GROMACS .gro file of C-alpha atoms in nm:
model
  241
    1MET     CA    1 -29.266  -6.143  11.661
    2MET     CA    2 -29.074  -5.979  11.948
    3ARG     CA    3 -29.284  -5.778  12.193
    4VAL     CA    4 -29.126  -5.457  12.325
    5GLN     CA    5 -29.253  -5.241  12.610
    6LEU     CA    6 -29.126  -4.882  12.586
    7PHE     CA    7 -28.962  -4.745  12.900
    8LEU     CA    8 -28.987  -4.373  12.821
    9THR     CA    9 -28.764  -4.236  13.103
   10CYS     CA   10 -28.814  -3.888  13.254
   11LEU     CA   11 -28.578  -3.697  13.026
   12GLY     CA   12 -28.702  -3.887  12.722
   13GLU     CA   13 -29.067  -3.812  12.792
   14ASN     CA   14 -29.020  -3.448  12.895
   15PHE     CA   15 -28.746  -3.325  12.661
   16PHE     CA   16 -28.683  -3.573  12.381
   17SER     CA   17 -29.018  -3.691  12.250
   18PRO     CA   18 -28.884  -3.699  11.887
   19VAL     CA   19 -28.628  -3.958  12.004
   20LEU     CA   20 -28.910  -4.170  12.144
   21LYS     CA   21 -29.100  -4.147  11.816
   22ASP     CA   22 -28.782  -4.248  11.632
   23MET     CA   23 -28.747  -4.540  11.872
   24VAL     CA   24 -29.092  -4.667  11.780
   25SER     CA   25 -29.013  -4.614  11.411
   26VAL     CA   26 -28.693  -4.822  11.423
   27LEU     CA   27 -28.848  -5.104  11.625
   28GLU     CA   28 -29.153  -5.127  11.401
   29ARG     CA   29 -28.930  -5.117  11.091
   30LEU     CA   30 -28.763  -5.427  11.234
   31GLY     CA   31 -29.101  -5.596  11.264
   32MET     CA   32 -29.143  -5.573  11.639
   33ASP     CA   33 -29.467  -5.537  11.831
   34VAL     CA   34 -29.430  -5.213  12.030
   35ALA     CA   35 -29.640  -5.120  12.333
   36MET     CA   36 -29.626  -4.820  12.568
   37PRO     CA   37 -29.753  -4.900  12.920
   38GLU     CA   38 -29.949  -4.611  13.072
   39GLY     CA   39 -29.883  -4.457  13.412
   40GLN     CA   40 -29.505  -4.431  13.380
   41THR     CA   41 -29.326  -4.191  13.615
   42CYS     CA   42 -28.967  -4.150  13.733
   43CYS     CA   43 -28.817  -4.491  13.815
   44GLY     CA   44 -28.656  -4.351  14.132
   45GLN     CA   45 -28.298  -4.316  14.015
   46PRO     CA   46 -28.250  -3.943  14.110
   47PHE     CA   47 -28.353  -4.017  14.470
   48TYR     CA   48 -28.134  -4.327  14.485
   49ASN     CA   49 -27.829  -4.150  14.344
   50SER     CA   50 -27.880  -3.867  14.595
   51GLY     CA   51 -27.870  -4.108  14.888
   52ALA     CA   52 -28.244  -4.075  14.956
   53GLN     CA   53 -28.317  -4.444  14.911
   54SER     CA   54 -28.637  -4.440  15.116
   55GLN     CA   55 -28.781  -4.178  14.879
   56ALA     CA   56 -28.691  -4.394  14.579
   57VAL     CA   57 -28.925  -4.672  14.695
   58ALA     CA   58 -29.253  -4.507  14.588
   59PRO     CA   59 -29.152  -4.442  14.224
   60ALA     CA   60 -28.982  -4.782  14.211
   61ARG     CA   61 -29.305  -4.941  14.333
   62ASN     CA   62 -29.496  -4.758  14.059
   63PHE     CA   63 -29.246  -4.889  13.805
   64LEU     CA   64 -29.332  -5.241  13.917
   65ARG     CA   65 -29.705  -5.163  13.903
   66VAL     CA   66 -29.671  -5.041  13.543
   67PHE     CA   67 -29.426  -5.295  13.400
   68GLY     CA   68 -29.484  -5.595  13.624
   69PRO     CA   69 -29.799  -5.713  13.443
   70THR     CA   70 -29.647  -5.667  13.095
   71ASP     CA   71 -29.478  -5.929  12.883
   72GLY     CA   72 -29.178  -5.921  12.649
   73TYR     CA   73 -28.873  -5.701  12.667
   74ILE     CA   74 -28.861  -5.357  12.833
   75VAL     CA   75 -28.643  -5.120  12.628
   76ALA     CA   76 -28.525  -4.766  12.710
   77PRO     CA   77 -28.329  -4.495  12.526
   78SER     CA   78 -28.102  -4.451  12.828
   79GLY     CA   79 -27.823  -4.661  12.973
   80SER     CA   80 -27.847  -4.466  13.296
   81CYS     CA   81 -28.209  -4.562  13.366
   82VAL     CA   82 -28.154  -4.923  13.262
   83ASP     CA   83 -27.850  -4.950  13.488
   84PHE     CA   84 -28.064  -4.837  13.782
   85VAL     CA   85 -28.352  -5.074  13.706
   86ARG     CA   86 -28.125  -5.371  13.645
   87HIS     CA   87 -27.881  -5.331  13.932
   88HIS     CA   88 -28.046  -5.120  14.201
   89LEU     CA   89 -28.424  -5.134  14.182
   90PRO     CA   90 -28.441  -5.483  14.345
   91GLU     CA   91 -28.225  -5.352  14.632
   92LEU     CA   92 -28.510  -5.124  14.738
   93PHE     CA   93 -28.729  -5.416  14.848
   94PRO     CA   94 -28.660  -5.673  15.124
   95ALA     CA   95 -28.525  -6.007  15.003
   96GLU     CA   96 -28.771  -6.292  14.959
   97THR     CA   97 -29.070  -6.058  14.933
   98ARG     CA   98 -29.310  -6.055  14.639
   99GLU     CA   99 -29.190  -5.708  14.537
  100HIS     CA  100 -28.825  -5.813  14.544
  101ARG     CA  101 -28.896  -6.112  14.322
  102LEU     CA  102 -29.102  -5.897  14.084
  103ALA     CA  103 -28.824  -5.635  14.071
  104GLN     CA  104 -28.573  -5.906  13.978
  105GLU     CA  105 -28.805  -6.039  13.707
  106VAL     CA  106 -28.861  -5.692  13.559
  107ALA     CA  107 -28.490  -5.604  13.583
  108ALA     CA  108 -28.393  -5.919  13.393
  109ARG     CA  109 -28.595  -5.817  13.087
  110THR     CA  110 -28.499  -5.447  13.080
  111TYR     CA  111 -28.246  -5.338  12.815
  112GLU     CA  112 -28.079  -5.025  12.681
  113PHE     CA  113 -28.170  -4.969  12.314
  114SER     CA  114 -27.838  -5.055  12.143
  115GLU     CA  115 -27.791  -5.346  12.383
  116PHE     CA  116 -28.131  -5.483  12.291
  117LEU     CA  117 -28.076  -5.456  11.916
  118VAL     CA  118 -27.727  -5.610  11.911
  119ARG     CA  119 -27.734  -5.862  12.196
  120VAL     CA  120 -28.098  -5.970  12.199
  121ALA     CA  121 -28.238  -5.911  11.851
  122ASN     CA  122 -27.900  -5.979  11.681
  123VAL     CA  123 -27.946  -5.675  11.458
  124ARG     CA  124 -27.666  -5.452  11.324
  125ASP     CA  125 -27.808  -5.296  11.008
  126VAL     CA  126 -28.146  -5.129  11.068
  127GLY     CA  127 -28.171  -4.999  10.711
  128ALA     CA  128 -28.082  -4.637  10.796
  129THR     CA  129 -27.915  -4.377  10.575
  130PHE     CA  130 -27.729  -4.078  10.719
  131PRO     CA  131 -27.469  -3.926  10.484
  132HIS     CA  132 -27.265  -3.732  10.739
  133LYS     CA  133 -26.940  -3.736  10.935
  134VAL     CA  134 -27.016  -3.833  11.295
  135THR     CA  135 -26.825  -3.903  11.613
  136TYR     CA  136 -26.937  -4.102  11.915
  137HIS     CA  137 -26.947  -4.017  12.287
  138ALA     CA  138 -26.967  -4.315  12.525
  139SER     CA  139 -27.218  -4.251  12.805
  140CYS     CA  140 -27.089  -4.348  13.151
  141HIS     CA  141 -27.372  -4.572  13.271
  142ALA     CA  142 -27.398  -4.765  12.944
  143LEU     CA  143 -27.023  -4.811  12.938
  144ARG     CA  144 -26.941  -4.878  13.302
  145GLY     CA  145 -27.278  -4.989  13.437
  146LEU     CA  146 -27.390  -5.214  13.150
  147GLY     CA  147 -27.057  -5.295  12.983
  148LEU     CA  148 -27.165  -5.157  12.645
  149ARG     CA  149 -26.857  -5.049  12.452
  150GLU     CA  150 -26.903  -5.148  12.086
  151GLU     CA  151 -27.279  -5.197  12.038
  152SER     CA  152 -27.363  -4.838  11.940
  153LYS     CA  153 -27.064  -4.814  11.708
  154GLN     CA  154 -27.154  -5.143  11.541
  155LEU     CA  155 -27.497  -4.999  11.465
  156LEU     CA  156 -27.348  -4.668  11.343
  157ARG     CA  157 -27.099  -4.838  11.111
  158ALA     CA  158 -27.386  -5.021  10.940
  159VAL     CA  159 -27.571  -4.697  10.860
  160LYS     CA  160 -27.538  -4.613  10.491
  161GLY     CA  161 -27.340  -4.293  10.436
  162VAL     CA  162 -27.206  -4.253  10.788
  163GLU     CA  163 -26.838  -4.168  10.826
  164LEU     CA  164 -26.754  -4.251  11.187
  165VAL     CA  165 -26.448  -4.058  11.307
  166PRO     CA  166 -26.273  -4.116  11.643
  167LEU     CA  167 -26.332  -3.891  11.945
  168ASN     CA  168 -26.036  -3.822  12.170
  169GLU     CA  169 -26.119  -3.936  12.527
  170GLU     CA  170 -26.438  -4.098  12.398
  171GLU     CA  171 -26.497  -4.279  12.728
  172THR     CA  172 -26.447  -3.975  12.954
  173CYS     CA  173 -26.765  -3.848  13.123
  174CYS     CA  174 -26.926  -3.533  12.980
  175GLY     CA  175 -26.986  -3.400  13.333
  176PHE     CA  176 -27.366  -3.441  13.349
  177GLY     CA  177 -27.404  -3.740  13.579
  178GLY     CA  178 -27.760  -3.655  13.684
  179VAL     CA  179 -27.745  -3.478  14.020
  180PHE     CA  180 -27.363  -3.457  13.993
  181SER     CA  181 -27.397  -3.157  13.762
  182VAL     CA  182 -27.618  -2.986  14.023
  183VAL     CA  183 -27.406  -3.067  14.328
  184TYR     CA  184 -27.071  -2.995  14.160
  185PRO     CA  185 -27.147  -2.739  13.887
  186GLU     CA  186 -26.788  -2.609  13.855
  187VAL     CA  187 -26.641  -2.957  13.809
  188SER     CA  188 -26.923  -3.052  13.574
  189SER     CA  189 -26.865  -2.743  13.361
  190SER     CA  190 -26.493  -2.811  13.336
  191MET     CA  191 -26.555  -3.170  13.224
  192MET     CA  192 -26.811  -3.057  12.969
  193GLN     CA  193 -26.574  -2.798  12.822
  194ALA     CA  194 -26.305  -3.064  12.777
  195LYS     CA  195 -26.557  -3.288  12.603
  196ILE     CA  196 -26.666  -3.004  12.374
  197LYS     CA  197 -26.304  -2.929  12.281
  198ASN     CA  198 -26.249  -3.291  12.178
  199ILE     CA  199 -26.572  -3.294  11.977
  200GLN     CA  200 -26.466  -2.983  11.787
  201GLU     CA  201 -26.123  -3.130  11.713
  202SER     CA  202 -26.280  -3.449  11.573
  203GLY     CA  203 -26.398  -3.263  11.263
  204ALA     CA  204 -26.741  -3.427  11.285
  205GLU     CA  205 -27.069  -3.266  11.184
  206PHE     CA  206 -27.260  -3.458  11.451
  207VAL     CA  207 -27.172  -3.605  11.789
  208VAL     CA  208 -27.384  -3.914  11.859
  209MET     CA  209 -27.462  -4.066  12.198
  210GLY     CA  210 -27.709  -4.301  12.364
  211ASP     CA  211 -27.826  -4.117  12.673
  212PRO     CA  212 -28.060  -3.814  12.696
  213GLY     CA  213 -27.866  -3.675  12.993
  214CYS     CA  214 -27.541  -3.655  12.798
  215MET     CA  215 -27.728  -3.521  12.499
  216MET     CA  216 -27.880  -3.237  12.702
  217ASN     CA  217 -27.543  -3.145  12.852
  218ILE     CA  218 -27.336  -3.164  12.533
  219ALA     CA  219 -27.600  -2.995  12.314
  220GLY     CA  220 -27.611  -2.707  12.564
  221GLY     CA  221 -27.233  -2.677  12.561
  222LEU     CA  222 -27.217  -2.669  12.182
  223LYS     CA  223 -27.496  -2.412  12.161
  224LYS     CA  224 -27.328  -2.192  12.422
  225ILE     CA  225 -27.021  -2.146  12.204
  226GLY     CA  226 -27.218  -2.119  11.879
  227SER     CA  227 -27.079  -2.441  11.735
  228PRO     CA  228 -27.245  -2.575  11.417
  229ILE     CA  229 -27.189  -2.932  11.543
  230ARG     CA  230 -27.515  -3.095  11.649
  231ALA     CA  231 -27.571  -3.349  11.925
  232LEU     CA  232 -27.793  -3.642  11.826
  233HIS     CA  233 -27.923  -3.949  12.002
  234LEU     CA  234 -27.814  -4.273  11.836
  235ILE     CA  235 -28.178  -4.365  11.783
  236SER     CA  236 -28.237  -4.057  11.565
  237VAL     CA  237 -27.951  -4.158  11.336
  238LEU     CA  238 -28.088  -4.512  11.312
  239ALA     CA  239 -28.432  -4.375  11.223
  240ALA     CA  240 -28.300  -4.163  10.933
  241GLN     CA  241 -28.377  -4.286  10.582
   0.00000   0.00000   0.00000
C-alpha cells in the first residue's frame, strides 16, 4: 500500500478545504494510506518569489520539521507549491549541511497531485463520473516548472461522462502568479480578462485546473461578469461519482 502525506498548502487549507477532502477521498478510493502531518504552515514560497529569501528560511525550516520525519510520498493540490519545494527549498540552506540534505530528500518525494497519480501510481481512471462539458486551463508552475502538460487531461479523459473541449490559449497564464497579481494588478486583470473570454468561447460548463491560485483568480473573474461557467479544481472532478 502506498503511503501519502498530504501537503495542504496555504490556499488549500484556508480557502479550498472541500478540495482537500476530495483529495483524501480519491486517494483512499485508490487504496492508499493517507496521513496529514500536523503543524503545517506556509512553505515560504511567497517570501521567496518576492525576493525576501532570508524571510523564507523560517517557514522552509518548519516544512522540514513537519515533513522530514515522515515516510512515503508528499502530495499537494498545487503545482506552484510543489515547484517551490522541489526546485527552490534546498537553495535556502547551505550546501553540505544537514538541512540542505534533508531538503533535497523531502523535495525528491514531493509531487503535484496529477503528477503523482499518472507518473508514480500509474493511474489514469480513478472511477469518477462527471457528465458535463469541461475545458482545461494549464497552470503556469505545473506546466513550466514541473513539465506537466498531459497528465491532468489524461485523468479528465478517463472520467465517465466528461466531454473535454479545447481552450484557446490553454497554456497562457491567467494573471494570478501569486504576488504578481498584487504588484502588477492592471496587467494581471488584463490577462485574466483574456482568459475569461477564451473560457466563455469554449462553450464549456466548467473550466478545470490544478492550482488553487488559478482557481481563485478565474472563479472571481467569472463571478464578476455573472457567468454561469464554474471553475473547479481537477481533484473535485476526480472525486465525483
